Amino acid sequence: MAIISTAQLARTFATKRGPVEAVRGIDLTVREGEILGFLGPNGAGKTTTLRMLTTLLAPTGGAATVAGHDLATDPAGVRAACGYVAQSGGVDPQVTVREELVTQGRLYRLTKARAAERADELARDLDLTGLLDRKCGALSGGQRRRLDIAMALTHRPKVLFLDEPTTGLDPGSRADLWDLVRRLRAEYGTTVFLTTHYLDEADALSDRLVVVDGGTVVAEGTPAALKREYGGSPDASLQDTFLAVTGRSAAPADAAPVAV
Ligand SMILES: Nc1ncnc2c1ncn2[C@@H]1O[C@H](COP(=O)(O)OP(=O)(O)O)[C@@H](O)[C@H]1O
Ligand SMILES: [Mg+2]
């Protein structure tokens, strides 16, 4: 069953220099429980698509449903079904992990007691239990990303959107985050829609890839199928495949984080 479905979803920004067509009619479906890798170079329209699917940004064309809720007519339903971790999460450095989690629970209208319980549950799931009383400003990059994800899971969303979740993390923290994503799907059946420009990440984590460039879908399929189709063989590197699809190379896995 499709948990996300879009039809010619589009967003044009009006700028002083004229219209910028960030997303130019995207059709995609995501199955429930799938880990979808939304892959593309910087400026491809990944973040804009995610912001539309989570109701943070209104489309200027097309339509979409998330967990059966229509973006245009039932944005509250969409929001209840979604967790969203933005490209650069913002937590207050002065408050503790526990305070952040409890505050988030209260934002979702949990009672004080329930918000405290939920903070403990989330900390357990996201390996933050030992850090509950630490100030957010003292967390490592990987710990902070786990906190961002914990906060996004407060209301037990069916779909988790992660925008470049591992950009800037060291290899060990990236591997931990991949395990976490797999565990979320295994334990809770969470559908995960993640953007990345790391090809090894897309390859290792995704059931299926949708490659976007210039605001449109340029290829989609399982990592193996894409490598076969565009790279010439199942053993082709996703790097070669990406080059064939977009005419450009993606950032190598160990590239320095790119400012966006
Ligand atoms: N608020 C905005 N105003 C004008 N242009 C924007 C805005 N947000 C994004 N864009 C442009 O839309 C295109 C897609 O951006 P984005 O969705 O952030 O790409 P990605 O996440 O794939 O790197 C880029 O050309 C970007 O400059
Ligand atoms: Mg982006």
GROMACS .gro file of C-alpha atoms and ligand atoms in nm:
model
  288
    1MET     CA    1   0.000   0.000   0.000
    2ALA     CA    2   0.128   0.346  -0.084
    3ILE     CA    3   0.181   0.559   0.225
    4ILE     CA    4   0.306   0.854   0.020
    5SER     CA    5   0.184   0.936  -0.324
    6THR     CA    6   0.251   1.251  -0.524
    7ALA     CA    7   0.120   1.367  -0.860
    8GLN     CA    8   0.311   1.637  -1.045
    9LEU     CA    9   0.405   1.796  -0.714
   10ALA     CA   10   0.572   2.128  -0.787
   11ARG     CA   11   0.707   2.438  -0.622
   12THR     CA   12   0.821   2.757  -0.789
   13PHE     CA   13   0.976   3.034  -0.580
   14ALA     CA   14   0.928   3.393  -0.684
   15THR     CA   15   1.261   3.573  -0.650
   16LYS     CA   16   1.389   3.916  -0.748
   17ARG     CA   17   1.567   3.752  -1.039
   18GLY     CA   18   1.250   3.581  -1.153
   19PRO     CA   19   1.085   3.247  -1.080
   20VAL     CA   20   1.297   2.955  -0.955
   21GLU     CA   21   1.144   2.618  -1.038
   22ALA     CA   22   1.280   2.423  -0.742
   23VAL     CA   23   1.051   2.120  -0.795
   24ARG     CA   24   0.906   2.069  -1.140
   25GLY     CA   25   0.638   1.802  -1.120
   26ILE     CA   26   0.742   1.502  -0.914
   27ASP     CA   27   0.549   1.175  -0.930
   28LEU     CA   28   0.643   0.919  -0.671
   29THR     CA   29   0.498   0.655  -0.446
   30VAL     CA   30   0.640   0.514  -0.126
   31ARG     CA   31   0.518   0.187   0.021
   32GLU     CA   32   0.440   0.150   0.389
   33GLY     CA   33   0.748   0.035   0.580
   34GLU     CA   34   0.984   0.118   0.296
   35ILE     CA   35   1.317   0.297   0.339
   36LEU     CA   36   1.326   0.532   0.043
   37GLY     CA   37   1.649   0.706  -0.053
   38PHE     CA   38   1.581   1.041  -0.221
   39LEU     CA   39   1.908   1.103  -0.394
   40GLY     CA   40   2.033   1.398  -0.590
   41PRO     CA   41   2.301   1.665  -0.615
   42ASN     CA   42   2.281   1.992  -0.423
   43GLY     CA   43   2.002   2.210  -0.554
   44ALA     CA   44   1.808   1.914  -0.700
   45GLY     CA   45   1.494   2.000  -0.503
   46LYS     CA   46   1.518   1.742  -0.224
   47THR     CA   47   1.463   1.973   0.073
   48THR     CA   48   1.186   2.160  -0.107
   49THR     CA   49   1.005   1.830  -0.171
   50LEU     CA   50   1.038   1.724   0.193
   51ARG     CA   51   0.913   2.059   0.318
   52MET     CA   52   0.606   2.024   0.097
   53LEU     CA   53   0.536   1.667   0.207
   54THR     CA   54   0.553   1.773   0.573
   55THR     CA   55   0.327   2.080   0.513
   56LEU     CA   56   0.600   2.332   0.595
   57LEU     CA   57   0.579   2.474   0.245
   58ALA     CA   58   0.276   2.502   0.018
   59PRO     CA   59   0.306   2.345  -0.328
   60THR     CA   60   0.247   2.571  -0.626
   61GLY     CA   61   0.136   2.275  -0.836
   62GLY     CA   62   0.024   1.915  -0.815
   63ALA     CA   63  -0.102   1.712  -0.522
   64ALA     CA   64   0.010   1.458  -0.264
   65THR     CA   65  -0.123   1.233   0.009
   66VAL     CA   66   0.065   1.113   0.316
   67ALA     CA   67  -0.084   0.823   0.515
   68GLY     CA   68  -0.413   0.883   0.336
   69HIS     CA   69  -0.427   1.253   0.422
   70ASP     CA   70  -0.436   1.505   0.142
   71LEU     CA   71  -0.177   1.781   0.163
   72ALA     CA   72  -0.420   2.047   0.047
   73THR     CA   73  -0.735   1.950   0.238
   74ASP     CA   74  -0.601   1.780   0.552
   75PRO     CA   75  -0.264   1.931   0.648
   76ALA     CA   76  -0.324   1.856   1.018
   77GLY     CA   77  -0.371   1.488   0.934
   78VAL     CA   78  -0.048   1.492   0.735
   79ARG     CA   79   0.139   1.658   1.022
   80ALA     CA   80   0.013   1.400   1.271
   81ALA     CA   81   0.146   1.123   1.046
   82CYS     CA   82   0.489   1.278   0.988
   83GLY     CA   83   0.808   1.327   1.181
   84TYR     CA   84   1.059   1.562   1.023
   85VAL     CA   85   1.426   1.612   1.094
   86ALA     CA   86   1.550   1.918   0.909
   87GLN     CA   87   1.886   1.940   0.739
   88SER     CA   88   2.035   2.128   1.033
   89GLY     CA   89   1.836   2.068   1.348
   90GLY     CA   90   1.820   2.341   1.607
   91VAL     CA   91   1.831   2.256   1.975
   92ASP     CA   92   1.892   2.497   2.259
   93PRO     CA   93   2.249   2.438   2.388
   94GLN     CA   94   2.156   2.541   2.743
   95VAL     CA   95   1.875   2.295   2.811
   96THR     CA   96   1.918   1.929   2.891
   97VAL     CA   97   1.825   1.640   2.666
   98ARG     CA   98   1.544   1.547   2.904
   99GLU     CA   99   1.405   1.902   2.899
  100GLU     CA  100   1.409   1.908   2.517
  101LEU     CA  101   1.224   1.576   2.499
  102VAL     CA  102   0.967   1.672   2.762
  103THR     CA  103   0.906   2.011   2.599
  104GLN     CA  104   0.849   1.839   2.267
  105GLY     CA  105   0.599   1.603   2.433
  106ARG     CA  106   0.416   1.899   2.582
  107LEU     CA  107   0.406   2.063   2.236
  108TYR     CA  108   0.225   1.750   2.124
  109ARG     CA  109  -0.014   1.804   2.416
  110LEU     CA  110   0.096   1.513   2.630
  111THR     CA  111   0.033   1.553   3.001
  112LYS     CA  112   0.338   1.630   3.214
  113ALA     CA  113   0.350   1.273   3.341
  114ARG     CA  114   0.306   1.124   2.996
  115ALA     CA  115   0.566   1.361   2.846
  116ALA     CA  116   0.817   1.249   3.110
  117GLU     CA  117   0.741   0.884   3.036
  118ARG     CA  118   0.770   0.942   2.663
  119ALA     CA  119   1.108   1.114   2.713
  120ASP     CA  120   1.233   0.798   2.889
  121GLU     CA  121   1.096   0.571   2.616
  122LEU     CA  122   1.251   0.779   2.340
  123ALA     CA  123   1.582   0.798   2.523
  124ARG     CA  124   1.582   0.418   2.550
  125ASP     CA  125   1.502   0.372   2.181
  126LEU     CA  126   1.759   0.625   2.064
  127ASP     CA  127   2.041   0.531   2.302
  128LEU     CA  128   2.019   0.859   2.489
  129THR     CA  129   1.940   0.729   2.837
  130GLY     CA  130   2.284   0.804   2.977
  131LEU     CA  131   2.268   1.154   2.831
  132LEU     CA  132   1.929   1.266   2.962
  133ASP     CA  133   2.074   1.515   3.207
  134ARG     CA  134   2.342   1.650   2.977
  135LYS     CA  135   2.312   1.995   2.822
  136CYS     CA  136   2.237   1.979   2.450
  137GLY     CA  137   2.536   2.203   2.380
  138ALA     CA  138   2.766   1.932   2.518
  139LEU     CA  139   2.646   1.659   2.278
  140SER     CA  140   2.853   1.521   1.992
  141GLY     CA  141   2.723   1.555   1.636
  142GLY     CA  142   2.593   1.197   1.635
  143GLN     CA  143   2.426   1.234   1.977
  144ARG     CA  144   2.262   1.557   1.871
  145ARG     CA  145   2.129   1.395   1.555
  146ARG     CA  146   1.982   1.113   1.767
  147LEU     CA  147   1.813   1.376   1.983
  148ASP     CA  148   1.670   1.546   1.670
  149ILE     CA  149   1.529   1.210   1.563
  150ALA     CA  150   1.394   1.132   1.911
  151MET     CA  151   1.208   1.463   1.908
  152ALA     CA  152   1.067   1.391   1.563
  153LEU     CA  153   0.935   1.054   1.690
  154THR     CA  154   0.754   1.196   1.993
  155HIS     CA  155   0.407   1.147   1.845
  156ARG     CA  156   0.490   0.806   1.692
  157PRO     CA  157   0.466   0.917   1.331
  158LYS     CA  158   0.409   0.660   1.058
  159VAL     CA  159   0.655   0.831   0.830
  160LEU     CA  160   0.990   0.976   0.930
  161PHE     CA  161   1.148   1.230   0.695
  162LEU     CA  162   1.522   1.274   0.739
  163ASP     CA  163   1.695   1.547   0.541
  164GLU     CA  164   2.062   1.454   0.498
  165PRO     CA  165   2.073   1.288   0.839
  166THR     CA  166   2.441   1.199   0.835
  167THR     CA  167   2.598   1.505   0.674
  168GLY     CA  168   2.890   1.611   0.890
  169LEU     CA  169   2.896   1.297   1.105
  170ASP     CA  170   3.206   1.084   1.150
  171PRO     CA  171   3.198   0.731   1.000
  172GLY     CA  172   3.117   0.562   1.332
  173SER     CA  173   2.822   0.790   1.401
  174ARG     CA  174   2.698   0.745   1.044
  175ALA     CA  175   2.701   0.367   1.087
  176ASP     CA  176   2.514   0.400   1.419
  177LEU     CA  177   2.252   0.614   1.251
  178TRP     CA  178   2.204   0.361   0.972
  179ASP     CA  179   2.148   0.090   1.237
  180LEU     CA  180   1.899   0.314   1.410
  181VAL     CA  181   1.698   0.370   1.093
  182ARG     CA  182   1.687  -0.005   1.025
  183ARG     CA  183   1.582  -0.072   1.384
  184LEU     CA  184   1.299   0.183   1.367
  185ARG     CA  185   1.160   0.013   1.061
  186ALA     CA  186   1.199  -0.334   1.212
  187GLU     CA  187   1.045  -0.249   1.550
  188TYR     CA  188   0.776  -0.001   1.459
  189GLY     CA  189   0.727  -0.047   1.085
  190THR     CA  190   0.817   0.319   1.039
  191THR     CA  191   0.842   0.431   0.678
  192VAL     CA  192   1.162   0.630   0.631
  193PHE     CA  193   1.205   0.889   0.356
  194LEU     CA  194   1.561   1.010   0.363
  195THR     CA  195   1.753   1.246   0.142
  196THR     CA  196   2.121   1.205   0.092
  197HIS     CA  197   2.396   1.284  -0.149
  198TYR     CA  198   2.609   1.005  -0.007
  199LEU     CA  199   2.592   0.719  -0.251
  200ASP     CA  200   2.720   0.456  -0.009
  201GLU     CA  201   2.447   0.555   0.233
  202ALA     CA  202   2.177   0.535  -0.032
  203ASP     CA  203   2.314   0.197  -0.137
  204ALA     CA  204   2.341   0.049   0.210
  205LEU     CA  205   2.019   0.174   0.359
  206SER     CA  206   1.753   0.214   0.092
  207ASP     CA  207   1.509  -0.046  -0.035
  208ARG     CA  208   1.453   0.182  -0.331
  209LEU     CA  209   1.608   0.497  -0.468
  210VAL     CA  210   1.448   0.794  -0.639
  211VAL     CA  211   1.710   1.007  -0.810
  212VAL     CA  212   1.617   1.371  -0.866
  213ASP     CA  213   1.795   1.638  -1.060
  214GLY     CA  214   1.678   1.980  -1.166
  215GLY     CA  215   1.352   1.934  -0.977
  216THR     CA  216   1.239   1.618  -1.156
  217VAL     CA  217   1.277   1.244  -1.108
  218VAL     CA  218   1.547   1.119  -1.343
  219ALA     CA  219   1.565   0.755  -1.232
  220GLU     CA  220   1.418   0.519  -0.978
  221GLY     CA  221   1.449   0.159  -0.869
  222THR     CA  222   1.631  -0.064  -0.625
  223PRO     CA  223   2.001   0.018  -0.589
  224ALA     CA  224   2.081  -0.309  -0.771
  225ALA     CA  225   1.841  -0.237  -1.058
  226LEU     CA  226   1.975   0.116  -1.104
  227LYS     CA  227   2.331  -0.011  -1.115
  228ARG     CA  228   2.234  -0.271  -1.372
  229GLU     CA  229   2.038  -0.026  -1.584
  230TYR     CA  230   2.269   0.273  -1.580
  231GLY     CA  231   2.601   0.141  -1.457
  232GLY     CA  232   2.599  -0.162  -1.690
  233SER     CA  233   2.611  -0.434  -1.424
  234PRO     CA  234   2.487  -0.512  -1.072
  235ASP     CA  235   2.845  -0.471  -0.957
  236ALA     CA  236   2.877  -0.120  -1.101
  237SER     CA  237   2.935   0.143  -0.840
  238LEU     CA  238   2.648   0.370  -0.757
  239GLN     CA  239   2.894   0.651  -0.832
  240ASP     CA  240   2.912   0.544  -1.199
  241THR     CA  241   2.537   0.503  -1.204
  242PHE     CA  242   2.481   0.848  -1.063
  243LEU     CA  243   2.719   0.993  -1.318
  244ALA     CA  244   2.531   0.821  -1.599
  245VAL     CA  245   2.193   0.943  -1.471
  246THR     CA  246   2.278   1.303  -1.385
  247GLY     CA  247   2.589   1.368  -1.592
  248ARG     CA  248   2.767   1.466  -1.273
  249SER     CA  249   2.943   1.293  -0.992
  250ALA     CA  250   2.797   1.296  -0.644
  251ALA     CA  251   2.995   1.395  -0.339
  252PRO     CA  252   3.220   1.108  -0.236
  253ALA     CA  253   3.127   0.939   0.090
  254ASP     CA  254   3.406   1.102   0.283
  255ALA     CA  255   3.364   1.452   0.141
  256ALA     CA  256   3.357   1.743   0.379
  257PRO     CA  257   3.004   1.855   0.464
  258VAL     CA  258   2.867   2.085   0.200
  259ALA     CA  259   2.711   2.412   0.308
  260VAL     CA  260   2.364   2.446   0.160
  261LIG     N1  261   1.312   2.989  -0.040
  261LIG     C1  262   1.369   2.981  -0.161
  261LIG     N2  263   1.369   3.085  -0.245
  261LIG     C2  264   1.425   3.077  -0.368
  261LIG     N3  265   1.486   2.967  -0.416
  261LIG     C3  266   1.490   2.859  -0.336
  261LIG     C4  267   1.433   2.859  -0.204
  261LIG     N4  268   1.453   2.737  -0.148
  261LIG     C5  269   1.520   2.664  -0.240
  261LIG     N5  270   1.542   2.737  -0.352
  261LIG     C6  271   1.610   2.689  -0.474
  261LIG     O1  272   1.545   2.572  -0.519
  261LIG     C7  273   1.638   2.477  -0.568
  261LIG     C8  274   1.624   2.349  -0.489
  261LIG     O2  275   1.667   2.368  -0.357
  261LIG     P1  276   1.661   2.254  -0.245
  261LIG     O3  277   1.524   2.194  -0.246
  261LIG     O4  278   1.710   2.311  -0.118
  261LIG     O5  279   1.764   2.147  -0.305
  261LIG     P2  280   1.843   2.027  -0.233
  261LIG     O6  281   1.784   2.005  -0.099
  261LIG     O7  282   1.825   1.911  -0.326
  261LIG     O8  283   1.986   2.068  -0.226
  261LIG     C9  284   1.775   2.543  -0.556
  261LIG     O9  285   1.803   2.602  -0.680
  261LIG    C10  286   1.754   2.646  -0.448
  261LIG    O10  287   1.842   2.754  -0.465
  262MG      MG  288   1.867   2.009   0.088
   0.00000   0.00000   0.00000
